mmCIF file of C-alpha atoms in Angstrom:
data_model
loop_
_atom_site.group_PDB
_atom_site.id
_atom_site.type_symbol
_atom_site.label_atom_id
_atom_site.label_comp_id
_atom_site.label_asym_id
_atom_site.label_seq_id
_atom_site.Cartn_x
_atom_site.Cartn_y
_atom_site.Cartn_z
ATOM 1 C CA GLU X 1157 59.859 32.131 -29.855
ATOM 2 C CA PRO X 1158 59.966 28.441 -30.808
ATOM 3 C CA GLU X 1159 56.915 27.095 -32.581
ATOM 4 C CA VAL X 1160 55.513 23.957 -34.117
ATOM 5 C CA THR X 1161 55.440 24.045 -37.909
ATOM 6 C CA GLN X 1162 53.403 21.927 -40.308
ATOM 7 C CA THR X 1163 53.577 21.277 -44.037
ATOM 8 C CA PRO X 1164 51.789 21.516 -46.324
ATOM 9 C CA SER X 1165 49.252 24.081 -45.176
ATOM 10 C CA HIS X 1166 46.693 22.621 -47.576
ATOM 11 C CA GLN X 1167 46.633 19.220 -49.275
ATOM 12 C CA VAL X 1168 44.116 18.102 -51.858
ATOM 13 C CA THR X 1169 44.022 14.427 -52.743
ATOM 14 C CA GLN X 1170 41.884 11.870 -54.511
ATOM 15 C CA MET X 1171 40.034 9.249 -52.492
ATOM 16 C CA GLY X 1172 42.156 6.128 -52.068
ATOM 17 C CA GLN X 1173 45.477 7.975 -52.328
ATOM 18 C CA GLU X 1174 48.089 8.040 -49.606
ATOM 19 C CA VAL X 1175 49.034 11.295 -47.922
ATOM 20 C CA ILE X 1176 51.807 12.217 -45.528
ATOM 21 C CA LEU X 1177 51.388 15.210 -43.278
ATOM 22 C CA ARG X 1178 54.554 16.640 -41.832
ATOM 23 C CA CYS X 1179 55.294 18.377 -38.573
ATOM 24 C CA VAL X 1180 58.394 19.837 -37.005
ATOM 25 C CA PRO X 1181 57.847 19.947 -33.238
ATOM 26 C CA ILE X 1182 59.590 22.357 -30.899
ATOM 27 C CA SER X 1183 63.164 21.147 -30.672
ATOM 28 C CA ASN X 1184 63.486 20.137 -27.006
ATOM 29 C CA HIS X 1185 60.029 18.571 -26.781
ATOM 30 C CA LEU X 1186 59.679 14.828 -26.317
ATOM 31 C CA TYR X 1187 55.928 14.292 -26.533
ATOM 32 C CA PHE X 1188 54.159 14.537 -29.875
ATOM 33 C CA TYR X 1189 50.510 14.473 -30.828
ATOM 34 C CA TRP X 1190 48.146 14.540 -33.779
ATOM 35 C CA TYR X 1191 44.628 15.914 -33.567
ATOM 36 C CA ARG X 1192 42.049 16.575 -36.213
ATOM 37 C CA GLN X 1193 39.098 18.903 -36.572
ATOM 38 C CA ILE X 1194 36.357 18.190 -39.056
ATOM 39 C CA LEU X 1195 34.757 21.442 -40.182
ATOM 40 C CA GLY X 1196 32.310 22.678 -37.582
ATOM 41 C CA GLN X 1197 33.177 19.961 -35.079
ATOM 42 C CA LYS X 1198 35.376 19.551 -32.021
ATOM 43 C CA VAL X 1199 39.116 19.116 -32.078
ATOM 44 C CA GLU X 1200 39.637 15.361 -31.616
ATOM 45 C CA PHE X 1201 42.666 13.471 -30.369
ATOM 46 C CA LEU X 1202 44.194 10.960 -32.762
ATOM 47 C CA VAL X 1203 47.462 9.748 -31.296
ATOM 48 C CA SER X 1204 50.270 10.518 -28.872
ATOM 49 C CA PHE X 1205 53.887 9.500 -29.374
ATOM 50 C CA TYR X 1206 56.727 9.325 -26.891
ATOM 51 C CA ASN X 1207 60.078 7.588 -26.842
ATOM 52 C CA ASN X 1208 59.653 6.434 -30.432
ATOM 53 C CA GLU X 1209 56.387 4.661 -29.885
ATOM 54 C CA ILE X 1210 52.685 5.314 -29.725
ATOM 55 C CA SER X 1211 51.622 5.916 -26.133
ATOM 56 C CA GLU X 1212 47.902 6.327 -26.739
ATOM 57 C CA LYS X 1213 45.571 6.331 -29.718
ATOM 58 C CA SER X 1214 41.904 6.998 -30.243
ATOM 59 C CA GLU X 1215 39.290 4.883 -31.998
ATOM 60 C CA ILE X 1216 39.695 7.138 -35.024
ATOM 61 C CA PHE X 1217 43.329 6.090 -35.398
ATOM 62 C CA ASP X 1218 42.717 2.807 -37.184
ATOM 63 C CA ASP X 1219 44.963 0.751 -39.438
ATOM 64 C CA GLN X 1220 44.936 3.300 -42.241
ATOM 65 C CA PHE X 1221 46.822 5.751 -40.013
ATOM 66 C CA SER X 1222 50.442 5.578 -38.937
ATOM 67 C CA VAL X 1223 52.943 7.930 -37.341
ATOM 68 C CA GLU X 1224 56.662 8.123 -37.580
ATOM 69 C CA ARG X 1225 59.561 10.153 -36.359
ATOM 70 C CA PRO X 1226 61.960 9.461 -39.221
ATOM 71 C CA ASP X 1227 64.728 11.699 -37.922
ATOM 72 C CA GLY X 1228 65.450 13.991 -35.008
ATOM 73 C CA SER X 1229 63.197 16.768 -36.141
ATOM 74 C CA ASN X 1230 60.201 15.559 -38.159
ATOM 75 C CA PHE X 1231 57.027 13.872 -36.991
ATOM 76 C CA THR X 1232 54.720 12.539 -39.690
ATOM 77 C CA LEU X 1233 51.167 11.286 -39.991
ATOM 78 C CA LYS X 1234 50.466 8.950 -42.886
ATOM 79 C CA ILE X 1235 46.989 8.127 -44.108
ATOM 80 C CA ARG X 1236 47.272 5.092 -46.349
ATOM 81 C CA SER X 1237 44.064 5.126 -48.347
ATOM 82 C CA THR X 1238 42.181 8.346 -47.837
ATOM 83 C CA LYS X 1239 38.410 8.483 -47.569
ATOM 84 C CA LEU X 1240 36.083 11.406 -48.056
ATOM 85 C CA GLU X 1241 35.480 11.542 -44.318
ATOM 86 C CA ASP X 1242 39.201 12.100 -43.692
ATOM 87 C CA SER X 1243 38.761 15.658 -44.932
ATOM 88 C CA ALA X 1244 39.628 17.799 -41.931
ATOM 89 C CA MET X 1245 42.176 20.114 -40.406
ATOM 90 C CA TYR X 1246 45.011 18.088 -38.910
ATOM 91 C CA PHE X 1247 46.967 19.610 -36.050
ATOM 92 C CA CYS X 1248 50.307 18.516 -34.718
ATOM 93 C CA ALA X 1249 51.239 19.377 -31.137
ATOM 94 C CA SER X 1250 54.298 18.900 -28.978
ATOM 95 C CA SER X 1251 55.075 19.183 -25.307
ATOM 96 C CA ASP X 1252 58.026 18.877 -22.958
ATOM 97 C CA ARG X 1253 55.883 17.571 -20.105
ATOM 98 C CA GLY X 1254 53.307 15.160 -21.408
ATOM 99 C CA ALA X 1255 49.727 16.168 -21.927
ATOM 100 C CA ARG X 1256 50.192 19.397 -20.013
ATOM 101 C CA GLY X 1257 51.293 22.435 -21.939
ATOM 102 C CA GLN X 1258 50.875 21.256 -25.509
ATOM 103 C CA PHE X 1259 51.785 23.701 -28.253
ATOM 104 C CA PHE X 1260 49.951 23.369 -31.529
ATOM 105 C CA GLY X 1261 51.019 23.899 -35.096
ATOM 106 C CA PRO X 1262 48.965 25.933 -37.593
ATOM 107 C CA GLY X 1263 47.411 22.827 -39.089
ATOM 108 C CA THR X 1264 47.187 21.135 -42.476
ATOM 109 C CA ARG X 1265 43.858 21.316 -44.211
ATOM 110 C CA LEU X 1266 43.283 17.988 -45.961
ATOM 111 C CA THR X 1267 40.639 17.836 -48.659
ATOM 112 C CA VAL X 1268 39.755 14.421 -50.061
ATOM 113 C CA LEU X 1269 37.851 14.465 -53.362
ATOM 114 C CA SER I 1387 35.107 9.599 -21.179
ATOM 115 C CA GLN I 1388 35.305 13.223 -20.169
ATOM 116 C CA GLU I 1389 33.014 15.685 -21.908
ATOM 117 C CA LEU I 1390 33.454 19.438 -21.834
ATOM 118 C CA GLU I 1391 30.542 21.709 -22.540
ATOM 119 C CA GLN I 1392 31.092 25.381 -23.253
ATOM 120 C CA SER I 1393 28.605 28.199 -22.974
ATOM 121 C CA PRO I 1394 27.602 30.213 -24.746
ATOM 122 C CA GLN I 1395 28.241 28.629 -28.149
ATOM 123 C CA SER I 1396 28.595 32.053 -29.669
ATOM 124 C CA LEU I 1397 28.860 35.525 -28.313
ATOM 125 C CA ILE I 1398 28.616 38.928 -29.981
ATOM 126 C CA VAL I 1399 29.982 41.724 -27.856
ATOM 127 C CA GLN I 1400 30.475 45.397 -28.439
ATOM 128 C CA GLU I 1401 34.083 46.541 -28.303
ATOM 129 C CA GLY I 1402 35.011 47.678 -24.821
ATOM 130 C CA LYS I 1403 32.514 45.441 -23.035
ATOM 131 C CA ASN I 1404 33.371 42.627 -20.636
ATOM 132 C CA LEU I 1405 32.406 39.020 -21.286
ATOM 133 C CA THR I 1406 32.597 35.564 -19.706
ATOM 134 C CA ILE I 1407 32.843 32.129 -21.278
ATOM 135 C CA ASN I 1408 32.174 29.010 -19.232
ATOM 136 C CA CYS I 1409 33.445 25.466 -19.514
ATOM 137 C CA THR I 1410 31.775 22.649 -17.569
ATOM 138 C CA SER I 1411 33.202 19.168 -17.269
ATOM 139 C CA SER I 1412 31.312 15.883 -16.893
ATOM 140 C CA LYS I 1413 34.090 14.610 -14.614
ATOM 141 C CA THR I 1414 36.549 15.929 -12.053
ATOM 142 C CA LEU I 1415 38.965 18.425 -13.493
ATOM 143 C CA TYR I 1416 42.616 17.823 -12.717
ATOM 144 C CA GLY I 1417 43.747 20.600 -14.980
ATOM 145 C CA LEU I 1418 42.107 22.883 -17.460
ATOM 146 C CA TYR I 1419 43.554 24.572 -20.523
ATOM 147 C CA TRP I 1420 42.295 27.483 -22.528
ATOM 148 C CA TYR I 1421 43.172 27.901 -26.181
ATOM 149 C CA LYS I 1422 42.169 30.412 -28.805
ATOM 150 C CA GLN I 1423 41.645 29.526 -32.450
ATOM 151 C CA LYS I 1424 41.215 31.918 -35.310
ATOM 152 C CA TYR I 1425 39.034 30.525 -38.060
ATOM 153 C CA GLY I 1426 40.935 27.961 -40.124
ATOM 154 C CA GLU I 1427 44.110 28.366 -38.103
ATOM 155 C CA GLY I 1428 45.949 26.649 -35.298
ATOM 156 C CA LEU I 1429 45.327 26.717 -31.575
ATOM 157 C CA ILE I 1430 47.079 29.330 -29.482
ATOM 158 C CA PHE I 1431 47.755 28.365 -25.880
ATOM 159 C CA LEU I 1432 46.349 30.923 -23.457
ATOM 160 C CA MET I 1433 46.465 29.505 -19.955
ATOM 161 C CA MET I 1434 46.700 26.371 -17.872
ATOM 162 C CA LEU I 1435 44.948 26.016 -14.508
ATOM 163 C CA GLN I 1436 45.937 23.147 -12.273
ATOM 164 C CA LYS I 1437 44.536 23.720 -8.816
ATOM 165 C CA GLY I 1438 41.038 24.306 -7.528
ATOM 166 C CA GLY I 1439 40.472 27.984 -6.939
ATOM 167 C CA GLU I 1440 43.400 28.924 -9.142
ATOM 168 C CA GLU I 1441 43.077 32.138 -11.076
ATOM 169 C CA LYS I 1442 45.432 33.364 -13.772
ATOM 170 C CA SER I 1443 45.515 36.536 -15.788
ATOM 171 C CA HIS I 1444 47.268 37.538 -18.966
ATOM 172 C CA GLU I 1445 46.711 41.023 -20.254
ATOM 173 C CA LYS I 1446 42.934 41.441 -20.231
ATOM 174 C CA ILE I 1447 42.065 37.757 -19.968
ATOM 175 C CA THR I 1448 41.432 36.055 -16.611
ATOM 176 C CA ALA I 1449 40.670 32.385 -16.128
ATOM 177 C CA LYS I 1450 39.471 30.618 -12.979
ATOM 178 C CA LEU I 1451 39.110 26.985 -12.034
ATOM 179 C CA ASP I 1452 36.371 25.799 -9.698
ATOM 180 C CA GLU I 1453 37.141 22.119 -9.109
ATOM 181 C CA LYS I 1454 34.096 21.524 -6.930
ATOM 182 C CA LYS I 1455 31.806 22.719 -9.661
ATOM 183 C CA GLN I 1456 33.937 21.003 -12.304
ATOM 184 C CA GLN I 1457 33.924 24.309 -14.091
ATOM 185 C CA SER I 1458 36.218 26.980 -15.436
ATOM 186 C CA SER I 1459 35.465 30.477 -16.630
ATOM 187 C CA LEU I 1460 37.327 32.805 -18.955
ATOM 188 C CA HIS I 1461 36.701 36.498 -18.502
ATOM 189 C CA ILE I 1462 37.764 39.212 -20.918
ATOM 190 C CA THR I 1463 37.792 42.786 -19.718
ATOM 191 C CA ALA I 1464 37.313 45.714 -22.092
ATOM 192 C CA SER I 1465 37.167 43.521 -25.199
ATOM 193 C CA GLN I 1466 39.058 44.479 -28.347
ATOM 194 C CA PRO I 1467 38.790 43.321 -31.973
ATOM 195 C CA SER I 1468 41.943 41.218 -31.432
ATOM 196 C CA HIS I 1469 40.002 39.081 -28.948
ATOM 197 C CA ALA I 1470 37.726 37.775 -31.696
ATOM 198 C CA GLY I 1471 38.027 34.072 -32.419
ATOM 199 C CA ILE I 1472 37.006 30.686 -31.095
ATOM 200 C CA TYR I 1473 37.853 29.904 -27.498
ATOM 201 C CA LEU I 1474 38.364 26.276 -26.568
ATOM 202 C CA CYS I 1475 38.751 24.726 -23.162
ATOM 203 C CA GLY I 1476 40.648 21.480 -22.865
ATOM 204 C CA ALA I 1477 41.228 18.880 -20.169
ATOM 205 C CA ALA I 1478 43.922 16.240 -20.022
ATOM 206 C CA PRO I 1479 43.054 13.387 -17.650
ATOM 207 C CA HIS I 1480 45.553 11.177 -19.438
ATOM 208 C CA GLU I 1481 47.850 11.684 -22.408
ATOM 209 C CA LYS I 1482 45.381 13.353 -24.678
ATOM 210 C CA LEU I 1483 43.639 16.687 -24.558
ATOM 211 C CA THR I 1484 39.868 16.542 -24.724
ATOM 212 C CA PHE I 1485 38.373 19.750 -26.035
ATOM 213 C CA GLY I 1486 35.141 21.559 -25.426
ATOM 214 C CA THR I 1487 32.631 22.505 -28.038
ATOM 215 C CA GLY I 1488 34.106 25.976 -28.471
ATOM 216 C CA THR I 1489 32.740 29.495 -28.085
ATOM 217 C CA ARG I 1490 32.828 31.777 -31.118
ATOM 218 C CA LEU I 1491 33.457 35.349 -30.029
ATOM 219 C CA THR I 1492 32.658 38.264 -32.333
ATOM 220 C CA ILE I 1493 33.583 41.804 -31.373
ATOM 221 C CA ILE I 1494 31.608 44.591 -33.009
ATOM 222 C CA PRO I 1495 32.844 48.179 -33.106
#
């Protein structure tokens, strides 16, 4: 069964460093998403991406964040200068029909020290 | 913005017992999604409900959507240890999914 994959599973970084989280969506999906979940809190939407551009972003997704689909298979989230409060689980999701029926990856746990 | 409140926040149930988790929306529901999350892991899609009154079942899990009440319920029959985890409801009025607060389900033997 096709699935969304994410790498790495766990990333530890120093405050101020740049990180890139990688996702491989399900191959025939066209809609891509990033969410995050701070420990003990709700899963929160960050950004949606369709047709090679951002279609919606949340207030959390400020200038330190960017997304890219560098080739036909990867979808990345870059955090330019990490802060302590960026520590969270980051989930990638993909869908073949917009917001409905999103399939999630296993997540990358980001720890900022 | 749409808010989803789940109840109860946590639930401890003896194996074999039935249980219900509720999800109430602050706004009209045009579709409701149920996901399951094991601690520290990803979200597993369970079911999507799109129409008022719709009811879907998969194995021992049944979900219903009551649009008038802006509410959905998830019912598990004869619970098993494999049902343990965090259950999340989600709504997607636009592009993004908005999630509920989650219900942590523990199954005791």
